[in-house]
XYZ file of C-alpha atoms in Angstrom:
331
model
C -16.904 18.466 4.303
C -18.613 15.271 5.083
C -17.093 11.876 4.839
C -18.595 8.743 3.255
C -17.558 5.947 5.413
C -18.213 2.200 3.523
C -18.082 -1.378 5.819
C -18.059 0.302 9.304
C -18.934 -1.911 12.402
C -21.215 -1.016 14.701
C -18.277 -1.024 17.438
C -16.175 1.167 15.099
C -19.393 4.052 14.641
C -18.988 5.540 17.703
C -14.897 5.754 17.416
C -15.168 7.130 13.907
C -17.676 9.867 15.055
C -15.613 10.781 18.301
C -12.432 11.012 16.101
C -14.121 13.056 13.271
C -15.741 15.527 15.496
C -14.312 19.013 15.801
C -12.957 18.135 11.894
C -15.791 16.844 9.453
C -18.763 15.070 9.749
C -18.887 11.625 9.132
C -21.383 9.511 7.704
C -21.172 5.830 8.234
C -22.418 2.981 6.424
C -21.712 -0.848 7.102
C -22.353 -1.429 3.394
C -19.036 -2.383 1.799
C -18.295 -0.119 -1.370
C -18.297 -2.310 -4.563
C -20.042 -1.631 -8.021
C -23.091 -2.317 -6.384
C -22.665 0.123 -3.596
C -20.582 2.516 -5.633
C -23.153 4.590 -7.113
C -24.079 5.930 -3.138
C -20.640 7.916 -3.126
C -22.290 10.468 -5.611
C -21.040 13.952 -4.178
C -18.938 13.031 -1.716
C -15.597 14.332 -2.568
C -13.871 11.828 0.288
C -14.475 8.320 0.970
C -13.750 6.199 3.703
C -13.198 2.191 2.761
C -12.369 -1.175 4.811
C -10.199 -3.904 3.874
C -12.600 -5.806 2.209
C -13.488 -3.136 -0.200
C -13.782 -3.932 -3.927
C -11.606 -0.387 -5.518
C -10.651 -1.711 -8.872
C -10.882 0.009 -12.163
C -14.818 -0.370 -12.542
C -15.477 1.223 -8.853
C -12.605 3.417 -9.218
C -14.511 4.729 -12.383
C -17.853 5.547 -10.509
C -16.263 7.023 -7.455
C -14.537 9.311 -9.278
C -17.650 10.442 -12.088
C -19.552 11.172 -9.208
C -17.421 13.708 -7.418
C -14.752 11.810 -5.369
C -11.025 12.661 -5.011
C -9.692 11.036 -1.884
C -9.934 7.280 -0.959
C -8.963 6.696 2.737
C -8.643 2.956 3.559
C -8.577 1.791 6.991
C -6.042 -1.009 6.765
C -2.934 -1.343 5.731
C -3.092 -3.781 2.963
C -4.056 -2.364 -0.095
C -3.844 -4.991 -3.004
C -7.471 -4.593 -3.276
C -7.109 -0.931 -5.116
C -5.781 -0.320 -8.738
C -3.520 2.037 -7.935
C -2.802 2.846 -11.679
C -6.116 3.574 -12.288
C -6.248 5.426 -9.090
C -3.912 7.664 -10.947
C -5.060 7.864 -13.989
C -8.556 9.121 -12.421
C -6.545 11.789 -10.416
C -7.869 9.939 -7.458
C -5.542 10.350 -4.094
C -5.378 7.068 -2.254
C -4.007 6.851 1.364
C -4.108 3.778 3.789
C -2.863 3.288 7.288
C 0.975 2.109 7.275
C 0.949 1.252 11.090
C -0.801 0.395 14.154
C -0.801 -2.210 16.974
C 1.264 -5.062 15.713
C 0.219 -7.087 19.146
C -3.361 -7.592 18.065
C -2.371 -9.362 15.014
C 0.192 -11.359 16.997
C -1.808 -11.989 19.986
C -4.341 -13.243 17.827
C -2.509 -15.628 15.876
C -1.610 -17.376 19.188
C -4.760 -17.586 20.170
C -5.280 -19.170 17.080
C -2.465 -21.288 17.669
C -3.613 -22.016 21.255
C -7.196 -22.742 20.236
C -6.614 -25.762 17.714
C -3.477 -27.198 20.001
C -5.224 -27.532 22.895
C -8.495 -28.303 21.086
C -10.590 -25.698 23.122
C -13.457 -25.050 20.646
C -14.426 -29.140 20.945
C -13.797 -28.808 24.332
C -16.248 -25.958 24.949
C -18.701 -27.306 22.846
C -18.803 -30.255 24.957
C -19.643 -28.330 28.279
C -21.772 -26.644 27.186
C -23.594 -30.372 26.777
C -22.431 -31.434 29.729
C -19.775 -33.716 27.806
C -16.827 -33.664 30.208
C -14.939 -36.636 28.500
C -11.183 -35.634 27.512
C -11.229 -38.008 24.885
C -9.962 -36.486 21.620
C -8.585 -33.078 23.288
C -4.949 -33.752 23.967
C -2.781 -31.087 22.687
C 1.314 -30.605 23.203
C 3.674 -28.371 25.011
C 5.028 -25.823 22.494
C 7.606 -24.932 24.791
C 11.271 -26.526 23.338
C 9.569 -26.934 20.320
C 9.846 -25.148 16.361
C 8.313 -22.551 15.416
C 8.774 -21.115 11.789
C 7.608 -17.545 11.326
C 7.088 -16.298 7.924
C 8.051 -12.708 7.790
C 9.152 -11.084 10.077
C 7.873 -7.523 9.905
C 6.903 -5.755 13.502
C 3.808 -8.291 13.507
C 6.108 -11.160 12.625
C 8.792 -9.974 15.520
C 5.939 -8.641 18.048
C 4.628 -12.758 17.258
C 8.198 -14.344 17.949
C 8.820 -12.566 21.119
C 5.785 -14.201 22.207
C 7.289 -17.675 21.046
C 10.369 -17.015 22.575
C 8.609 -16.481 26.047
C 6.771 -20.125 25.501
C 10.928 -21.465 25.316
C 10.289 -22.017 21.443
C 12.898 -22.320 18.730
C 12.987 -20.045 16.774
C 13.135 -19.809 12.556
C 12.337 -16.828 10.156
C 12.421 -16.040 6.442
C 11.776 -13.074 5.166
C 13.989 -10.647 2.689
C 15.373 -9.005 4.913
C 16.443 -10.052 8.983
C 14.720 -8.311 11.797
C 17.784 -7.196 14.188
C 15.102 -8.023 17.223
C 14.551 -10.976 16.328
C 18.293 -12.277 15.620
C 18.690 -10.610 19.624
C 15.924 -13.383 20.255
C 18.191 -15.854 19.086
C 16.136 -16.366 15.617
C 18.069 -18.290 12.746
C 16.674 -17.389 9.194
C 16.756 -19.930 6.811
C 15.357 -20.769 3.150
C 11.493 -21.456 3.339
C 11.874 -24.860 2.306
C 14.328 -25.434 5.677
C 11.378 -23.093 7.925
C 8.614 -25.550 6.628
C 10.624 -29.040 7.225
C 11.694 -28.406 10.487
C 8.381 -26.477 12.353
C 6.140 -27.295 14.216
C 4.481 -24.082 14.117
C 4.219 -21.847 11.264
C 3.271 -18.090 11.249
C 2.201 -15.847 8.137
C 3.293 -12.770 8.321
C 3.892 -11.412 4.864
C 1.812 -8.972 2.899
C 0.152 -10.474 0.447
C 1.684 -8.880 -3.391
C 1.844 -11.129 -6.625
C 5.383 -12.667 -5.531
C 3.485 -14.383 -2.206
C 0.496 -15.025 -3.672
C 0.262 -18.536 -3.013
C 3.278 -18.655 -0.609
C 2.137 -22.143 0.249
C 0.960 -23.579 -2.629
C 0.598 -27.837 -3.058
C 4.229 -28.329 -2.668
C 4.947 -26.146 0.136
C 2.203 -27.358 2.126
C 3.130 -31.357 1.587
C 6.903 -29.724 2.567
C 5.165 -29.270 6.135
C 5.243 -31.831 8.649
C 2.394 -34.028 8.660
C 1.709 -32.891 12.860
C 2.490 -28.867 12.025
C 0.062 -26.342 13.457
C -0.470 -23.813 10.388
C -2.027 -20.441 11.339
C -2.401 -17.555 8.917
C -3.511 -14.136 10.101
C -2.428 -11.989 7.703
C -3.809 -12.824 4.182
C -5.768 -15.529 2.661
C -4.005 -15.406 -0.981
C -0.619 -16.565 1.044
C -2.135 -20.152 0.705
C -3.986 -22.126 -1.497
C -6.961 -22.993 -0.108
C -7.896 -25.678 -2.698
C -4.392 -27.751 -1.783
C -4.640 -27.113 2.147
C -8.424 -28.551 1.625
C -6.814 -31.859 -0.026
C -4.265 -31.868 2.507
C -6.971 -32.079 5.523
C -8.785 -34.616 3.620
C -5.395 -36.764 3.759
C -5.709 -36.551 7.665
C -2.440 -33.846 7.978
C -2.319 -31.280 10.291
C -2.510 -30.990 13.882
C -4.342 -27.510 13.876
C -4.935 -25.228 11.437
C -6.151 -21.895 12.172
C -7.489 -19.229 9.863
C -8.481 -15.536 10.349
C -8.359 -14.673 6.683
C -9.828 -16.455 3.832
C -8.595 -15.761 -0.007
C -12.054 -15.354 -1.284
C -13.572 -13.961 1.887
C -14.701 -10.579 -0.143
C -18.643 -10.809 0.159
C -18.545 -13.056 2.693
C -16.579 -11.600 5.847
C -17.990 -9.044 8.307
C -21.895 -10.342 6.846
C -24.280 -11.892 8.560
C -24.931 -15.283 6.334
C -26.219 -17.593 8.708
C -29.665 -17.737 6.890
C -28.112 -18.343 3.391
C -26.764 -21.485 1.445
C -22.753 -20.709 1.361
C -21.996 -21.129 -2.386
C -18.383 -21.557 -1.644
C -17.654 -25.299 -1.461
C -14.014 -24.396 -0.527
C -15.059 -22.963 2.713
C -17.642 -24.881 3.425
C -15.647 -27.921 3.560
C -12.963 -26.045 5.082
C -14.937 -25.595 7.875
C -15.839 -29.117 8.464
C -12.520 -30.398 9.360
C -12.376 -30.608 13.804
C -9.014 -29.477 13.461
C -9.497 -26.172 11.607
C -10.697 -23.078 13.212
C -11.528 -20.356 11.004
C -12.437 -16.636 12.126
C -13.480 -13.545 10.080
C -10.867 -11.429 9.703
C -10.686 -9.998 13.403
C -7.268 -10.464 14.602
C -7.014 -6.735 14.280
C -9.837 -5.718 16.106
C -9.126 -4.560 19.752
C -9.786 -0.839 20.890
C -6.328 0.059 20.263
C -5.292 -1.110 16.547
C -9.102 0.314 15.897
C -8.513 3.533 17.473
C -4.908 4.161 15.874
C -6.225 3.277 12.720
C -9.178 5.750 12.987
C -6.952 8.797 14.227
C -4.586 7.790 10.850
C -7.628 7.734 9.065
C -8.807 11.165 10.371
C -4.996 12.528 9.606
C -5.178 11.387 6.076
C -8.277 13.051 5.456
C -6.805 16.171 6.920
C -3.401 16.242 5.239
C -5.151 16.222 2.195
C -7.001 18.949 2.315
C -4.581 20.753 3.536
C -2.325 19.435 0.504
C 0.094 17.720 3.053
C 1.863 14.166 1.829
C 2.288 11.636 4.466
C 3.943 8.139 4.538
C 0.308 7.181 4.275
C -0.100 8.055 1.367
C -0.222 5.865 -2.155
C -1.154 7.786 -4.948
C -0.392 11.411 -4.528
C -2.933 14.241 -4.756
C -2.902 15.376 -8.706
C-alpha cells in the first residue's frame, strides 16, 4: 500500500521514508490537504495529514469518493477534523496522543526568555553594530509568579522548569497534576492565576469550552507588566482583544507560536505576498511581541515519536487493531 502524506517538511521527508520503509511506501507532499488539494488523494486508500490540515465535511467528502478509508494525523490536536462526518463516511481517523512534552515546554521558555530579556532587538542591533543597551532591560523571573494554564504533561514538564528558575508557582486546570502539587503548585480559579502572574503559560487543548480562554476580560484581568506566551493553540485567545491591549501599551512580552487563523498561512513561504490578515500584521509590529510558526514541537525527538505513532496507526489498521490513537473506529 502506498501512503499519501499532505504538509510534510523537508526535514520531516527523510524521517517519514526511514520509518515507512520495510512497511509501505510513502509518498510525500508539502502541499497541505484542503478542498483545493483534496482531489490529489484519488486512490489512495490512506492518508497522512499535519496539524494545519483543513478535514471538515467538504474534504472529508472528497477523500472518501475517491478511495480513502484511513486519515492519520500527525499531531495530537484534532479540532480541525469533523469527526461526525468522519463517521458517517466510514472514514477511520487516528492522531498521535503523545510525544515529547519537553519540546513544547522548552519552547515556551524560550519564548518566555526571548521577549523578557528582549533578545530579538538585541540581535538585531549587532548585527548593525548597535551595541547600546538602551531599551533591553528585562527582569529576574526567579521569586517571581508564574501562572500555568493547564497542567497536562506539557503544562507539568513547563512548571518543573519554573520551579528550577525559584518561581512561584499557580495552576488551573480541571483536574490537579499530583507532580506538580509535589512542586509545591497551588491551583486556584483562573481569575486568581491571571491577577497574581507574572508569567502565564497555555497549556490547554483548544475544544469549544476554551475557545477564547482569554477573551477581552481575561486579558485586562492580567497585570499590565505580565509576560503572556501561548504555545499550544491560537483559538485560546482572542487575537482581536490582545491586539487592543498592545495598542494600550500592556504587556511586558508576549510571545506566540500559534496563531488562531494561522491555517494558510503557517509552514508557507509568504515573504513575496501582501499578508491580507490585518490582525497579524499588526500583531507583528508591536517590539514586545514575538511570534513564531507553529514550531515549538519540532525537534528530532517529538518528530520522530510522532512519525513511528504515525507508522503504528497505519499498521494497526490494516491489521484491524484499535489503539488509544485512535478517534473514529474502523467501520
Amino acid at each position: 500500500m502506498e501512503i499519501l502524506a499532505f504538509g510534510v517538511q523537508a526535514d520531516e521527508q527523510p524521517l517519514m521514508e526511514r520509518a515507512f520503509a520495510g512497511h509501505h511506501e510513502v509518498r510525500c507532499l508539502d502541499v497541505f490537504l484542503n478542498e483545493d488539494t483534496a482531489p490529489i488523494a484519488v486512490g489512495y486508500e490512506t492518508v497522512s495529514t499535519s496539524v494545519n490540515a483543513e478535514l471538515g465535511a467538504r474534504v472529508l467528502e472528497v477523500l472518501a469518493a475517491g478511495g480513502t478509508r484511513m486519515i492519520a494525523q500527525r499531531s495530537t490536536g484534532f479540532n480541525n477534523i469533523d469527526l461526525k462526518a468522519a463517521e458517517r463516511l466510514g472514514l477511520t481517523v487516528a492522531r498521535v496522543s503523545y510525544y515529547s512534552p519537553y519540546s513544547v515546554a522548552e519552547f515556551a521558555w524560550t519564548l518566555a526568555m526571548a521577549v523578557n530579556r528582549r533578545v530579538v532587538r538585541a540581535s538585531t542591533r549587532t548585527r548593525d553594530f548597535d551595541f547600546r543597551l538602551d531599551g533591553l532591560m528585562g527582569r529576574d523571573l526567579h521569586g517571581r509568579t508564574v501562572g500555568v494554564l493547564g497542567t497536562g504533561k506539557i503544562g507539568e514538564a513547563f512548571t518543573r522548569i519554573a520551579h528550577g528558575f525559584g518561581m512561584r508557582l499557580l495552576g488551573w486546570d480541571v483536574t490537579e497534576n499530583p507532580g506538580c502539587l509535589e512542586l509545591g503548585m497551588t491551583y486556584v480559579p483562573k481569575e486568581q492565576l491571571l491577577a497574581e502572574s507574572d508569567l502565564i503559560s497555555l497549556h490547554v487543548p483548544l475544544m469549544p469550552e476554551t475557545t477564547h480562554l482569554l477573551d477581552a476580560e481575561a486579558l485586562k484581568a492580567m497585570k499590565d507588566d505580565a509576560i503572556l506566551v501561548n504555545s499550544s493553540r491560537g483559538g485560546l485567545i482572542d487575537t482581536p482583544a490582545l491586539v487592543g491591549e498592545l495598542r494600550a501599551g500592556r504587556f511586558a512580552g508576549v510571545g506566540l507560536d500559534v496563531y488562531e487563523a494561522e491555517a494558510g498561512l503557517f509552514y508557507v513561504d509568504r515573504s513575496l505576498e501582501a499578508i491580507e490578515d490585518d490582525t497579524l500584521a499588526r500583531l507583528v509590529t508591536f517590539p514586545n511581541v514575538l511570534v513564531t510558526s507553529h514550531q515549538a514541537y519540532y525537534t528530532e525527538d517529538a518528530v520522530g515519536q510522532i512519525i513511528d505513532a504515525t507508522v503504528r496507526n497505519v499498521l494497526d489498521y490494516k491489521a484491524g487493531r484499535r489503539s488509544e490513537n485512535v478517534l473514529v473506529p474502523r467501520s
